[in-house]
Amino acid sequence: RNRIGELKRQLEEVTKHRKLHRERRRKSGVYQVALVGYTNAGKSTLLRQLTAADVLVENQLFATLDPTSRTLELPNGKEVVITDTVGFIQNLPHDLVAAFRATLEEANEADLILHVVDSAIDMREEQMKVVLEVLEELGARGKEMLTVFNKIDLCQPGQVELLTPGEGDFIRLSAYNPADLERLKLLIQDKMAGGLHSFRIPAVQGDKISLAYRLGTVVETEVDGEDMVISVDVNAQDYEKFGYLLAGCEVNTGDIDKGEQIEG
């Protein structure tokens, strides 16, 4: 009983610690990406290859327990925070869900979820269903999601073309293929794009100017007297979360052409 009590206390501290980090990231306006998937789908490998992160990669159950967050620079120069999470398993007991909530909540707080799937196994459909069920239980099922069919280098001939999630956007890749990783970065970048918003900010208010740059992709800047007029391409989620911080500064709102969608 003493051991159980001590572990519960430690879990509460971890939860508070992760919550504090998430609040700091939200206030900074950084775009958050969470890697989720069935155990051994290759999430940690993907994180390591994308960010050159020194993270544990093991072919065993629950190799990743503590959330690992790293900064990922996109082709347009913008940065996002990408976080690995514990691997899901079938019929995950409710008490285990509670115990791992500190890591699983990263998915609930993310702006974009990358659902990583082991493409080379026969049970991928069942494993994908398990992951979606756990996300439903966490309240994260409605999040923006991109299905990442990993390990296509291990697939049998003709198998890769059959990899589709049924709904939503997806990409087929190998975490060890640099060209595939660049395609994934472009897709994440495309997910961040949204609408064009223009803000008139006094030049002396450096904190608001800095926030405008972090809010999205700056398309155009202009000096008008003692003000800076900044046009920013920002996705709807970030605008909803952080736009109020620039209340009174916005001068024009319009849609922006996001360009052609990248094929999976």
Coordinates of C-alpha atoms in Angstrom, one line a residue:
R1 CA 0.0 0.0 0.0
N2 CA 2.9 2.4 0.8
R3 CA 4.4 1.6 -2.6
I4 CA 1.1 2.2 -4.4
G5 CA 0.6 5.5 -2.5
E6 CA 4.2 6.6 -3.5
L7 CA 3.6 5.8 -7.2
K8 CA 0.3 7.7 -7.2
R9 CA 2.1 10.7 -5.7
Q10 CA 4.8 10.5 -8.3
L11 CA 2.2 10.3 -11.1
E12 CA 0.4 13.3 -9.8
E13 CA 3.7 15.3 -9.9
V14 CA 4.4 14.1 -13.4
T15 CA 0.9 15.2 -14.5
K16 CA 1.4 18.6 -12.9
H17 CA 4.8 18.9 -14.6
R18 CA 3.5 18.0 -18.0
K19 CA 0.5 20.3 -17.6
L20 CA 2.8 23.2 -16.8
H21 CA 4.9 22.6 -19.9
R22 CA 1.8 22.4 -22.0
E23 CA 0.5 25.7 -20.6
R24 CA 3.8 27.3 -21.4
R25 CA 3.7 26.0 -25.0
R26 CA 0.1 27.3 -25.4
K27 CA 1.0 30.7 -24.2
S28 CA 4.0 30.9 -26.5
G29 CA 1.7 30.1 -29.5
V30 CA 3.8 27.1 -30.6
Y31 CA 2.1 24.5 -32.8
Q32 CA 1.9 21.1 -31.1
V33 CA 2.1 17.8 -32.8
A34 CA 1.6 14.4 -31.0
L35 CA 2.7 11.0 -32.2
V36 CA 0.2 8.3 -31.3
G37 CA -0.1 4.7 -32.4
Y38 CA -0.1 1.0 -31.5
T39 CA 3.0 -0.2 -29.6
N40 CA 6.0 -0.7 -31.9
A41 CA 4.5 1.2 -34.8
G42 CA 7.8 3.2 -35.0
K43 CA 6.8 6.5 -33.3
S44 CA 10.1 6.9 -31.4
T45 CA 12.1 6.1 -34.6
L46 CA 10.1 8.6 -36.5
L47 CA 10.7 11.3 -33.9
R48 CA 14.4 10.5 -33.8
Q49 CA 14.7 10.7 -37.6
L50 CA 12.7 13.9 -37.9
T51 CA 14.5 15.8 -35.2
A52 CA 17.8 14.0 -34.6
A53 CA 16.5 13.4 -31.1
D54 CA 18.4 11.0 -28.8
V55 CA 15.3 9.0 -27.8
L56 CA 15.0 5.3 -26.8
V57 CA 14.0 3.0 -29.6
E58 CA 13.1 -0.5 -28.4
N59 CA 10.9 -3.3 -29.9
Q60 CA 9.1 -3.9 -26.6
L61 CA 5.9 -3.0 -24.8
F62 CA 5.8 0.5 -23.3
A63 CA 9.4 1.3 -24.3
T64 CA 8.2 5.0 -24.2
L65 CA 6.6 5.9 -20.9
D66 CA 7.7 9.5 -20.3
P67 CA 6.6 12.0 -23.0
T68 CA 9.6 13.1 -25.2
S69 CA 9.1 16.5 -26.9
R70 CA 11.5 17.9 -29.5
T71 CA 11.4 21.0 -31.8
L72 CA 10.9 20.3 -35.5
E73 CA 11.8 22.9 -38.1
L74 CA 9.6 22.9 -41.2
P75 CA 10.7 23.8 -44.7
N76 CA 9.3 27.3 -44.4
G77 CA 11.4 27.9 -41.3
K78 CA 8.6 27.7 -38.8
E79 CA 9.0 25.5 -35.7
V80 CA 6.6 23.0 -34.1
V81 CA 6.9 20.9 -31.0
I82 CA 6.5 17.2 -31.7
T83 CA 5.9 14.8 -28.8
D84 CA 6.1 11.0 -28.6
T85 CA 3.6 9.1 -26.5
V86 CA 3.2 5.6 -25.0
G87 CA 2.2 2.9 -27.4
F88 CA -1.4 1.7 -27.3
I89 CA -2.4 -1.9 -26.8
Q90 CA -5.7 -3.8 -27.3
N91 CA -8.1 -3.8 -24.3
L92 CA -5.9 -1.3 -22.4
P93 CA -7.2 -1.5 -18.8
H94 CA -8.8 1.6 -17.5
D95 CA -6.4 1.7 -14.6
L96 CA -3.5 1.7 -17.0
V97 CA -5.1 4.5 -19.0
A98 CA -5.2 6.5 -15.8
A99 CA -1.6 5.7 -15.0
F100 CA -0.4 6.8 -18.4
R101 CA -2.7 9.8 -18.6
A102 CA 0.3 12.1 -18.2
T103 CA 1.7 11.0 -21.5
L104 CA -1.6 10.3 -23.3
E105 CA -2.9 13.8 -22.5
E106 CA -0.3 15.1 -24.9
A107 CA -2.5 13.8 -27.7
N108 CA -5.5 15.6 -26.2
E109 CA -3.6 18.9 -26.1
A110 CA -2.1 18.7 -29.6
D111 CA -3.1 20.8 -32.6
L112 CA -2.3 17.9 -34.9
I113 CA -2.2 14.1 -34.2
L114 CA 0.1 11.9 -36.3
H115 CA -1.4 8.4 -36.1
V116 CA 1.6 6.2 -36.9
V117 CA 0.7 2.7 -38.3
D118 CA 3.0 -0.3 -38.8
S119 CA 2.2 -1.0 -42.4
A120 CA 4.0 -4.3 -42.6
I121 CA 1.9 -6.3 -40.3
D122 CA -1.4 -8.1 -41.0
M123 CA -3.2 -6.8 -37.9
R124 CA -2.8 -3.1 -38.8
E125 CA -6.6 -2.5 -39.3
E126 CA -7.3 -3.9 -35.8
Q127 CA -4.5 -1.9 -34.3
M128 CA -5.7 1.3 -36.0
K129 CA -9.2 0.7 -34.5
V130 CA -7.7 0.3 -31.0
V131 CA -5.8 3.6 -31.3
L132 CA -9.0 5.4 -32.4
E133 CA -10.9 3.9 -29.5
V134 CA -8.4 5.1 -26.9
L135 CA -8.4 8.5 -28.5
E136 CA -12.2 8.5 -28.2
E137 CA -11.9 7.7 -24.5
L138 CA -9.4 10.5 -24.0
G139 CA -11.7 13.0 -25.8
A140 CA -9.1 13.5 -28.6
R141 CA -11.0 11.8 -31.4
G142 CA -12.1 15.1 -33.0
K143 CA -8.6 16.5 -33.3
E144 CA -7.0 17.2 -36.7
M145 CA -5.3 13.9 -37.6
L146 CA -2.9 12.7 -40.3
T147 CA -2.4 8.9 -40.7
V148 CA 1.2 8.0 -41.2
F149 CA 1.7 4.5 -42.7
N150 CA 5.2 3.7 -41.6
K151 CA 7.6 0.9 -42.5
I152 CA 6.6 0.7 -46.1
D153 CA 10.1 -0.6 -46.8
L154 CA 9.1 -3.8 -45.1
C155 CA 5.9 -4.3 -47.1
Q156 CA 5.3 -7.0 -49.6
P157 CA 5.0 -6.1 -53.3
G158 CA 1.7 -4.5 -54.1
Q159 CA 0.8 -4.0 -50.4
V160 CA 1.7 -0.3 -50.2
E161 CA -1.0 0.8 -52.7
L162 CA -3.7 -0.8 -50.5
L163 CA -2.7 1.3 -47.4
T164 CA -5.5 3.8 -46.8
P165 CA -7.2 4.9 -43.5
G166 CA -10.7 5.0 -45.0
E167 CA -11.1 8.7 -44.2
G168 CA -8.9 11.7 -43.6
D169 CA -5.5 12.6 -44.9
F170 CA -2.6 10.1 -45.0
I171 CA 1.0 9.5 -46.1
R172 CA 2.9 6.4 -46.8
L173 CA 6.6 6.4 -45.8
S174 CA 9.7 4.9 -44.3
A175 CA 11.1 6.7 -41.3
Y176 CA 14.6 6.0 -42.7
N177 CA 13.9 7.6 -46.1
P178 CA 14.9 11.3 -46.1
A179 CA 12.7 12.1 -49.1
D180 CA 9.7 10.7 -47.2
L181 CA 10.5 12.7 -44.1
E182 CA 10.5 15.9 -46.2
R183 CA 7.1 15.0 -47.6
L184 CA 5.8 14.6 -44.1
K185 CA 7.2 17.9 -43.0
L186 CA 5.4 19.6 -46.0
L187 CA 2.1 17.9 -44.9
I188 CA 2.5 19.2 -41.4
Q189 CA 3.3 22.6 -42.8
D190 CA 0.2 22.5 -44.9
K191 CA -1.9 21.5 -41.9
M192 CA -0.7 24.7 -40.2
A193 CA -1.8 26.9 -43.0
G194 CA -5.2 28.7 -42.7
G195 CA -6.5 32.2 -43.2
L196 CA -4.8 35.5 -43.8
H197 CA -5.1 38.0 -41.0
S198 CA -3.5 41.5 -40.9
F199 CA -2.6 43.3 -37.7
R200 CA -1.6 47.0 -37.1
I201 CA 0.7 47.0 -34.1
P202 CA 2.6 50.0 -32.6
A203 CA 6.3 49.4 -33.1
V204 CA 6.9 49.9 -29.4
Q205 CA 4.8 46.8 -28.5
G206 CA 7.5 44.2 -29.3
D207 CA 5.7 41.5 -27.4
K208 CA 2.7 41.7 -29.7
I209 CA 4.9 41.8 -32.8
S210 CA 6.7 38.7 -31.6
L211 CA 3.4 37.0 -31.0
A212 CA 2.2 37.8 -34.5
Y213 CA 5.4 36.1 -35.9
R214 CA 4.8 33.0 -33.7
L215 CA 1.1 32.9 -34.5
G216 CA 1.6 31.6 -38.1
T217 CA 3.5 32.3 -41.2
V218 CA 4.2 36.0 -41.8
V219 CA 3.3 36.8 -45.5
E220 CA 4.0 40.5 -45.6
T221 CA 5.2 43.3 -43.3
E222 CA 4.9 47.1 -43.8
V223 CA 6.0 50.1 -41.7
D224 CA 3.2 52.7 -41.5
G225 CA 4.3 55.7 -39.4
E226 CA 4.9 54.4 -35.9
D227 CA 3.0 51.1 -36.6
M228 CA 3.9 47.7 -38.1
V229 CA 1.3 46.2 -40.4
I230 CA 1.8 42.4 -40.4
S231 CA -0.1 39.9 -42.5
V232 CA -0.1 36.4 -41.1
D233 CA -1.3 33.1 -42.5
V234 CA -2.7 31.4 -39.4
N235 CA -4.7 28.2 -39.0
A236 CA -8.2 28.4 -37.5
Q237 CA -7.2 26.6 -34.3
D238 CA -4.3 28.9 -33.4
Y239 CA -6.3 31.9 -34.3
E240 CA -9.1 30.8 -32.0
K241 CA -6.6 30.1 -29.2
F242 CA -4.3 33.1 -29.5
G243 CA -6.0 35.7 -31.7
Y244 CA -7.7 37.4 -28.7
L245 CA -4.2 38.4 -27.5
L246 CA -4.0 40.7 -30.5
A247 CA -7.5 42.1 -29.9
G248 CA -7.9 45.6 -31.3
C249 CA -4.9 45.2 -33.7
E250 CA -6.6 43.3 -36.5
V251 CA -7.4 45.4 -39.5
N252 CA -8.5 42.9 -42.2
T253 CA -9.4 39.3 -42.5
G254 CA -9.6 37.1 -45.6
D255 CA -9.0 33.7 -47.0
I256 CA -5.7 32.7 -48.5
D257 CA -5.2 30.1 -51.1
K258 CA -3.4 27.1 -49.4
G259 CA -2.3 25.7 -52.8
E260 CA -2.6 22.2 -54.1
Q261 CA -2.9 19.4 -51.5
I262 CA 0.1 17.1 -51.3
E263 CA -0.7 13.6 -52.3
G264 CA -0.2 10.7 -49.9

